[in-house]
PDB file of C-alpha atoms in Angstrom:
ATOM      1  CA  MET A  20     -18.330 -11.243   7.591  1.00 39.00           C
ATOM      2  CA  SER A  21     -17.581  -7.526   8.591  1.00 43.00           C
ATOM      3  CA  PHE A  22     -18.489  -4.435   5.574  1.00 37.00           C
ATOM      4  CA  ARG A  23     -14.406  -3.436   6.237  1.00 39.00           C
ATOM      5  CA  SER A  24     -13.385  -7.011   5.123  1.00 39.00           C
ATOM      6  CA  ALA A  25     -16.121  -7.742   2.538  1.00 40.00           C
ATOM      7  CA  LEU A  26     -14.964  -3.732   1.506  1.00 41.00           C
ATOM      8  CA  ALA A  27     -10.831  -5.242   1.742  1.00 40.00           C
ATOM      9  CA  GLY A  28     -11.601  -8.143  -0.685  1.00 43.00           C
ATOM     10  CA  SER A  29     -14.087  -6.872  -3.201  1.00 42.00           C
ATOM     11  CA  ALA A  30     -10.984  -4.272  -3.186  1.00 42.00           C
ATOM     12  CA  LEU A  31      -8.159  -7.065  -3.821  1.00 39.00           C
ATOM     13  CA  ALA A  32     -11.016  -8.388  -6.203  1.00 40.00           C
ATOM     14  CA  ALA A  33     -11.211  -5.786  -8.398  1.00 38.00           C
ATOM     15  CA  VAL A  34      -7.184  -5.275  -8.510  1.00 37.00           C
ATOM     16  CA  LEU A  35      -7.060  -7.912  -9.317  1.00 36.00           C
ATOM     17  CA  ALA A  36      -9.573  -8.371 -12.276  1.00 38.00           C
ATOM     18  CA  THR A  37      -8.442  -4.636 -13.653  1.00 36.00           C
ATOM     19  CA  SER A  38      -4.943  -6.196 -14.047  1.00 38.00           C
ATOM     20  CA  ALA A  39      -5.686  -8.887 -15.660  1.00 38.00           C
ATOM     21  CA  GLN A  40      -8.509  -7.364 -17.866  1.00 38.00           C
ATOM     22  CA  ALA A  41      -5.840  -4.590 -18.504  1.00 38.00           C
ATOM     23  CA  GLN A  42      -3.067  -7.783 -19.669  1.00 37.00           C
ATOM     24  CA  THR A  43      -5.289  -9.460 -22.171  1.00 35.00           C
ATOM     25  CA  GLN A  44      -6.491  -6.406 -23.931  1.00 36.00           C
ATOM     26  CA  ALA A  45      -5.890  -5.085 -27.580  1.00 32.00           C
ATOM     27  CA  PRO A  46      -2.955  -2.769 -28.006  1.00 32.00           C
ATOM     28  CA  HIS A  47      -5.412  -0.269 -26.759  1.00 32.00           C
ATOM     29  CA  SER A  48      -5.424  -0.815 -23.663  1.00 34.00           C
ATOM     30  CA  HIS A  49      -3.358   2.003 -21.547  1.00 38.00           C
ATOM     31  CA  ALA A  50      -0.737   1.333 -19.940  1.00 40.00           C
ATOM     32  CA  PRO A  51       0.589   0.305 -16.446  1.00 41.00           C
ATOM     33  CA  GLY A  52       0.135   2.665 -13.772  1.00 42.00           C
ATOM     34  CA  SER A  53      -2.285   5.324 -15.741  1.00 43.00           C
ATOM     35  CA  ALA A  54      -5.099   6.449 -13.887  1.00 44.00           C
ATOM     36  CA  HIS A  55      -8.950   4.931 -15.704  1.00 43.00           C
ATOM     37  CA  THR A  56     -12.220   4.469 -15.105  1.00 42.00           C
ATOM     38  CA  PRO A  57     -13.031   0.264 -15.507  1.00 44.00           C
ATOM     39  CA  GLY A  58     -14.594   0.029 -18.934  1.00 40.00           C
ATOM     40  CA  SER A  59     -13.323   3.653 -20.473  1.00 40.00           C
ATOM     41  CA  ALA A  60     -11.178   3.095 -23.675  1.00 39.00           C
ATOM     42  CA  HIS A  61     -10.493   7.215 -22.968  1.00 42.00           C
ATOM     43  CA  ALA A  62      -7.447   9.083 -21.378  1.00 47.00           C
ATOM     44  CA  PRO A  63      -7.732  10.207 -18.195  1.00 53.00           C
ATOM     45  CA  GLY A  64      -8.727  14.118 -18.177  1.00 79.00           C
ATOM     46  CA  HIS A  65      -7.169  16.459 -16.215  1.00 82.00           C
ATOM     47  CA  ALA A  66      -8.654  16.210 -13.170  1.00 85.00           C
ATOM     48  CA  GLN A  67      -8.380  12.101 -13.011  1.00 90.00           C
ATOM     49  CA  ALA A  68      -4.517  12.941 -14.231  1.00 92.00           C
ATOM     50  CA  ALA A  69      -4.700  15.708 -10.269  1.00 95.00           C
ATOM     51  CA  ASP A  70      -6.456  12.427  -8.232  1.00 97.00           C
ATOM     52  CA  GLU A  71      -3.674   9.918  -9.585  1.00 97.00           C
ATOM     53  CA  ALA A  72      -0.923  12.440  -8.815  1.00 97.00           C
ATOM     54  CA  GLN A  73      -2.585  12.433  -5.374  1.00 98.00           C
ATOM     55  CA  VAL A  74      -3.166   9.344  -4.508  1.00 98.00           C
ATOM     56  CA  ARG A  75       0.506   8.316  -5.869  1.00 98.00           C
ATOM     57  CA  THR A  76       1.837  11.468  -3.619  1.00 98.00           C
ATOM     58  CA  VAL A  77      -0.159   9.629  -0.519  1.00 98.00           C
ATOM     59  CA  VAL A  78       1.297   6.237  -1.227  1.00 98.00           C
ATOM     60  CA  ALA A  79       4.607   7.443  -1.686  1.00 97.00           C
ATOM     61  CA  ALA A  80       4.854   9.190   1.977  1.00 98.00           C
ATOM     62  CA  TYR A  81       3.805   5.869   3.306  1.00 97.00           C
ATOM     63  CA  LYS A  82       6.615   3.738   2.104  1.00 97.00           C
ATOM     64  CA  ASP A  83       8.976   6.834   2.991  1.00 97.00           C
ATOM     65  CA  ALA A  84       7.722   6.952   6.516  1.00 96.00           C
ATOM     66  CA  ILE A  85       8.895   3.622   6.962  1.00 96.00           C
ATOM     67  CA  THR A  86      11.751   3.705   4.867  1.00 96.00           C
ATOM     68  CA  ARG A  87      12.789   6.641   7.503  1.00 95.00           C
ATOM     69  CA  MET A  88      11.491   4.816  10.104  1.00 94.00           C
ATOM     70  CA  ASP A  89       9.960   8.007  11.664  1.00 94.00           C
ATOM     71  CA  VAL A  90       5.870   7.540  10.897  1.00 93.00           C
ATOM     72  CA  SER A  91       4.676  10.914  13.363  1.00 94.00           C
ATOM     73  CA  GLN A  92       3.416  12.012  10.488  1.00 95.00           C
ATOM     74  CA  THR A  93       1.486   8.753   9.281  1.00 96.00           C
ATOM     75  CA  PRO A  94      -1.903   8.962  10.919  1.00 97.00           C
ATOM     76  CA  ALA A  95      -2.646  12.141   8.603  1.00 98.00           C
ATOM     77  CA  LEU A  96      -2.735   9.479   5.698  1.00 98.00           C
ATOM     78  CA  PHE A  97      -5.445   7.602   6.904  1.00 98.00           C
ATOM     79  CA  TRP A  98      -8.701   8.546   7.727  1.00 98.00           C
ATOM     80  CA  GLU A  99     -10.104   7.670  11.101  1.00 97.00           C
ATOM     81  CA  ASP A 100     -12.128   4.843  10.739  1.00 97.00           C
ATOM     82  CA  SER A 101      -9.743   2.952   8.361  1.00 97.00           C
ATOM     83  CA  ALA A 102      -8.825  -0.831   8.826  1.00 98.00           C
ATOM     84  CA  ILE A 103      -5.233  -2.365   8.238  1.00 97.00           C
ATOM     85  CA  PHE A 104      -4.750  -6.138   7.135  1.00 97.00           C
ATOM     86  CA  GLU A 105      -1.468  -7.849   7.541  1.00 95.00           C
ATOM     87  CA  ASN A 106       0.370 -11.126   6.404  1.00 91.00           C
ATOM     88  CA  GLY A 107      -3.758 -12.952   7.196  1.00 91.00           C
ATOM     89  CA  GLY A 108      -4.006 -11.089  10.429  1.00 93.00           C
ATOM     90  CA  VAL A 109      -6.981  -7.832  11.233  1.00 96.00           C
ATOM     91  CA  GLU A 110      -4.594  -5.138  13.207  1.00 95.00           C
ATOM     92  CA  GLY A 111      -7.729  -2.640  13.182  1.00 96.00           C
ATOM     93  CA  THR A 112      -7.984   1.237  12.561  1.00 96.00           C
ATOM     94  CA  PHE A 113      -4.264   2.716  11.798  1.00 96.00           C
ATOM     95  CA  ALA A 114      -3.691   4.087  14.983  1.00 96.00           C
ATOM     96  CA  TYR A 115      -4.271   1.008  16.982  1.00 95.00           C
ATOM     97  CA  TYR A 116      -1.446  -0.569  14.441  1.00 96.00           C
ATOM     98  CA  LEU A 117       0.446   2.056  15.065  1.00 94.00           C
ATOM     99  CA  GLU A 118       0.665   1.833  18.451  1.00 94.00           C
ATOM    100  CA  HIS A 119       0.779  -1.335  19.160  1.00 92.00           C
ATOM    101  CA  HIS A 120       2.428  -2.664  15.820  1.00 90.00           C
ATOM    102  CA  LEU A 121       4.420  -1.093  13.848  1.00 90.00           C
ATOM    103  CA  GLY A 122       6.016   2.237  16.124  1.00 88.00           C
ATOM    104  CA  PRO A 123       7.451  -0.812  18.424  1.00 90.00           C
ATOM    105  CA  GLU A 124       8.387  -2.542  15.816  1.00 89.00           C
ATOM    106  CA  PHE A 125      10.853   0.190  14.950  1.00 91.00           C
ATOM    107  CA  THR A 126      12.486  -0.151  18.478  1.00 91.00           C
ATOM    108  CA  ASP A 127      14.247  -2.769  17.442  1.00 93.00           C
ATOM    109  CA  LEU A 128      15.131  -2.019  13.698  1.00 95.00           C
ATOM    110  CA  ALA A 129      18.557  -0.121  12.781  1.00 96.00           C
ATOM    111  CA  GLY A 130      17.054   0.352   8.207  1.00 96.00           C
ATOM    112  CA  PHE A 131      14.109  -0.726   6.893  1.00 96.00           C
ATOM    113  CA  GLU A 132      14.697  -0.263   3.054  1.00 97.00           C
ATOM    114  CA  PHE A 133      12.220  -0.845  -0.356  1.00 96.00           C
ATOM    115  CA  ARG A 134      13.744  -1.609  -3.537  1.00 95.00           C
ATOM    116  CA  ASN A 135      11.763  -2.760  -6.907  1.00 96.00           C
ATOM    117  CA  HIS A 136       9.164  -0.502  -6.374  1.00 96.00           C
ATOM    118  CA  GLU A 137       6.322  -0.897  -8.526  1.00 97.00           C
ATOM    119  CA  MET A 138       2.547   0.789  -8.434  1.00 98.00           C
ATOM    120  CA  THR A 139      -0.885   0.549 -10.408  1.00 98.00           C
ATOM    121  CA  VAL A 140      -2.983   2.913  -9.554  1.00 98.00           C
ATOM    122  CA  GLU A 141      -6.762   2.203 -10.552  1.00 97.00           C
ATOM    123  CA  ILE A 142      -9.725   5.397  -9.747  1.00 97.00           C
ATOM    124  CA  ASP A 143     -13.245   5.349  -9.677  1.00 96.00           C
ATOM    125  CA  GLY A 144     -14.746   8.184  -8.625  1.00 96.00           C
ATOM    126  CA  ASP A 145     -13.826   9.100  -5.307  1.00 97.00           C
ATOM    127  CA  THR A 146     -12.395   5.580  -4.661  1.00 98.00           C
ATOM    128  CA  ALA A 147      -8.470   4.718  -5.752  1.00 98.00           C
ATOM    129  CA  PHE A 148      -7.139   0.989  -5.705  1.00 98.00           C
ATOM    130  CA  VAL A 149      -3.591   0.509  -5.662  1.00 98.00           C
ATOM    131  CA  SER A 150      -1.576  -2.553  -6.180  1.00 98.00           C
ATOM    132  CA  GLU A 151       2.020  -2.460  -4.870  1.00 98.00           C
ATOM    133  CA  THR A 152       5.486  -4.970  -5.063  1.00 98.00           C
ATOM    134  CA  TYR A 153       8.422  -4.583  -3.496  1.00 97.00           C
ATOM    135  CA  THR A 154      11.474  -6.069  -2.258  1.00 97.00           C
ATOM    136  CA  TYR A 155      12.142  -5.325   1.318  1.00 96.00           C
ATOM    137  CA  HIS A 156      15.334  -5.230   3.608  1.00 96.00           C
ATOM    138  CA  ILE A 157      15.491  -4.844   7.379  1.00 97.00           C
ATOM    139  CA  THR A 158      18.257  -4.758   9.164  1.00 97.00           C
ATOM    140  CA  PHE A 159      18.400  -4.819  13.133  1.00 96.00           C
ATOM    141  CA  LYS A 160      20.396  -2.849  15.770  1.00 96.00           C
ATOM    142  CA  ASP A 161      21.035  -5.975  17.563  1.00 95.00           C
ATOM    143  CA  THR A 162      23.723  -7.305  15.516  1.00 95.00           C
ATOM    144  CA  ALA A 163      23.499 -10.322  16.006  1.00 96.00           C
ATOM    145  CA  ARG A 164      20.014 -10.585  14.623  1.00 96.00           C
ATOM    146  CA  GLU A 165      20.148 -11.886  10.978  1.00 95.00           C
ATOM    147  CA  PRO A 166      18.791  -9.062   8.197  1.00 96.00           C
ATOM    148  CA  ILE A 167      14.925  -9.833   6.959  1.00 95.00           C
ATOM    149  CA  GLU A 168      15.013  -9.874   3.319  1.00 96.00           C
ATOM    150  CA  ARG A 169      11.279 -10.342   1.638  1.00 96.00           C
ATOM    151  CA  ARG A 170       8.677  -9.612  -1.421  1.00 97.00           C
ATOM    152  CA  GLY A 171       6.327  -8.486  -0.285  1.00 97.00           C
ATOM    153  CA  VAL A 172       2.730  -7.047  -1.795  1.00 98.00           C
ATOM    154  CA  ALA A 173       0.485  -4.525  -0.603  1.00 98.00           C
ATOM    155  CA  THR A 174      -3.566  -3.452  -1.655  1.00 98.00           C
ATOM    156  CA  SER A 175      -4.847  -0.494  -0.407  1.00 98.00           C
ATOM    157  CA  VAL A 176      -7.961   1.477  -0.743  1.00 98.00           C
ATOM    158  CA  LEU A 177      -7.897   4.951  -0.820  1.00 98.00           C
ATOM    159  CA  ARG A 178     -11.007   7.797  -0.357  1.00 98.00           C
ATOM    160  CA  LYS A 179     -11.105  11.071  -1.370  1.00 98.00           C
ATOM    161  CA  ARG A 180     -13.621  13.237   1.278  1.00 97.00           C
ATOM    162  CA  GLY A 181     -13.743  16.692  -0.481  1.00 96.00           C
ATOM    163  CA  ASP A 182     -10.552  17.201  -1.701  1.00 95.00           C
ATOM    164  CA  GLU A 183      -8.449  14.473   0.315  1.00 97.00           C
ATOM    165  CA  TRP A 184      -6.838  11.182  -0.380  1.00 98.00           C
ATOM    166  CA  ARG A 185      -6.198   8.745   2.164  1.00 98.00           C
ATOM    167  CA  PHE A 186      -6.053   4.974   3.244  1.00 98.00           C
ATOM    168  CA  ASP A 187      -9.499   3.636   3.547  1.00 98.00           C
ATOM    169  CA  VAL A 188      -8.674   0.186   3.681  1.00 98.00           C
ATOM    170  CA  TYR A 189      -4.608  -0.790   3.494  1.00 98.00           C
ATOM    171  CA  HIS A 190      -3.480  -4.655   3.354  1.00 98.00           C
ATOM    172  CA  SER A 191      -0.054  -6.041   3.199  1.00 97.00           C
ATOM    173  CA  SER A 192       1.759  -9.406   3.087  1.00 96.00           C
ATOM    174  CA  ALA A 193       5.625 -11.038   2.540  1.00 96.00           C
ATOM    175  CA  ARG A 194       7.133 -14.157   2.032  1.00 95.00           C
ATOM    176  CA  PRO A 195      10.800 -14.775   2.274  1.00 92.00           C
ATOM    177  CA  LEU A 196      12.669 -14.601  -0.950  1.00 87.00           C
ATOM    178  CA  ARG A 197      13.008 -17.481  -3.127  1.00 81.00           C
ATOM    179  CA  ARG A 198      16.700 -17.858  -4.350  1.00 74.00           C
ATOM    180  CA  ALA A 199      17.527 -19.386  -7.554  1.00 68.00           C
ATOM    181  CA  THR A 200      19.451 -22.209  -6.679  1.00 65.00           C
TER     182      THR A 200
END
């Protein structure tokens, strides 16, 4: 198993464990989406709150670029040695993913809209664990193609190098929406 694969699996396990722990804690537990060091019962300090704000800004910038279907500035959001995983596949670095997957897909799209987006952020030193849930709606330039609507999730590890936060590992997956019958 490669280091990046192990890191992604560990990150996902950490996010899920932290989420489960937060849901079962006493009433003094942190609010969803708040930053705290795992195991700490103290409110986040000013530096940690600033880190969380920066992490949220990076994640929002990526989501906004996808919505605008303009990914020209997104390489600045990912470290060069980043690792991308999508729907059970290893996509490589973000540069590779952008050139061979994400960029070419946008040539066929007329619109991409996120809905019901929720994000949680956990900061541990110079590492941030992010989980997102959302639905997305895609329309095509070829109007004969049916729009796509999916329920999606993303888990990310962002690293702080110097004073800058960027994506280190990004994993997303989606499935068709289940409609009530």
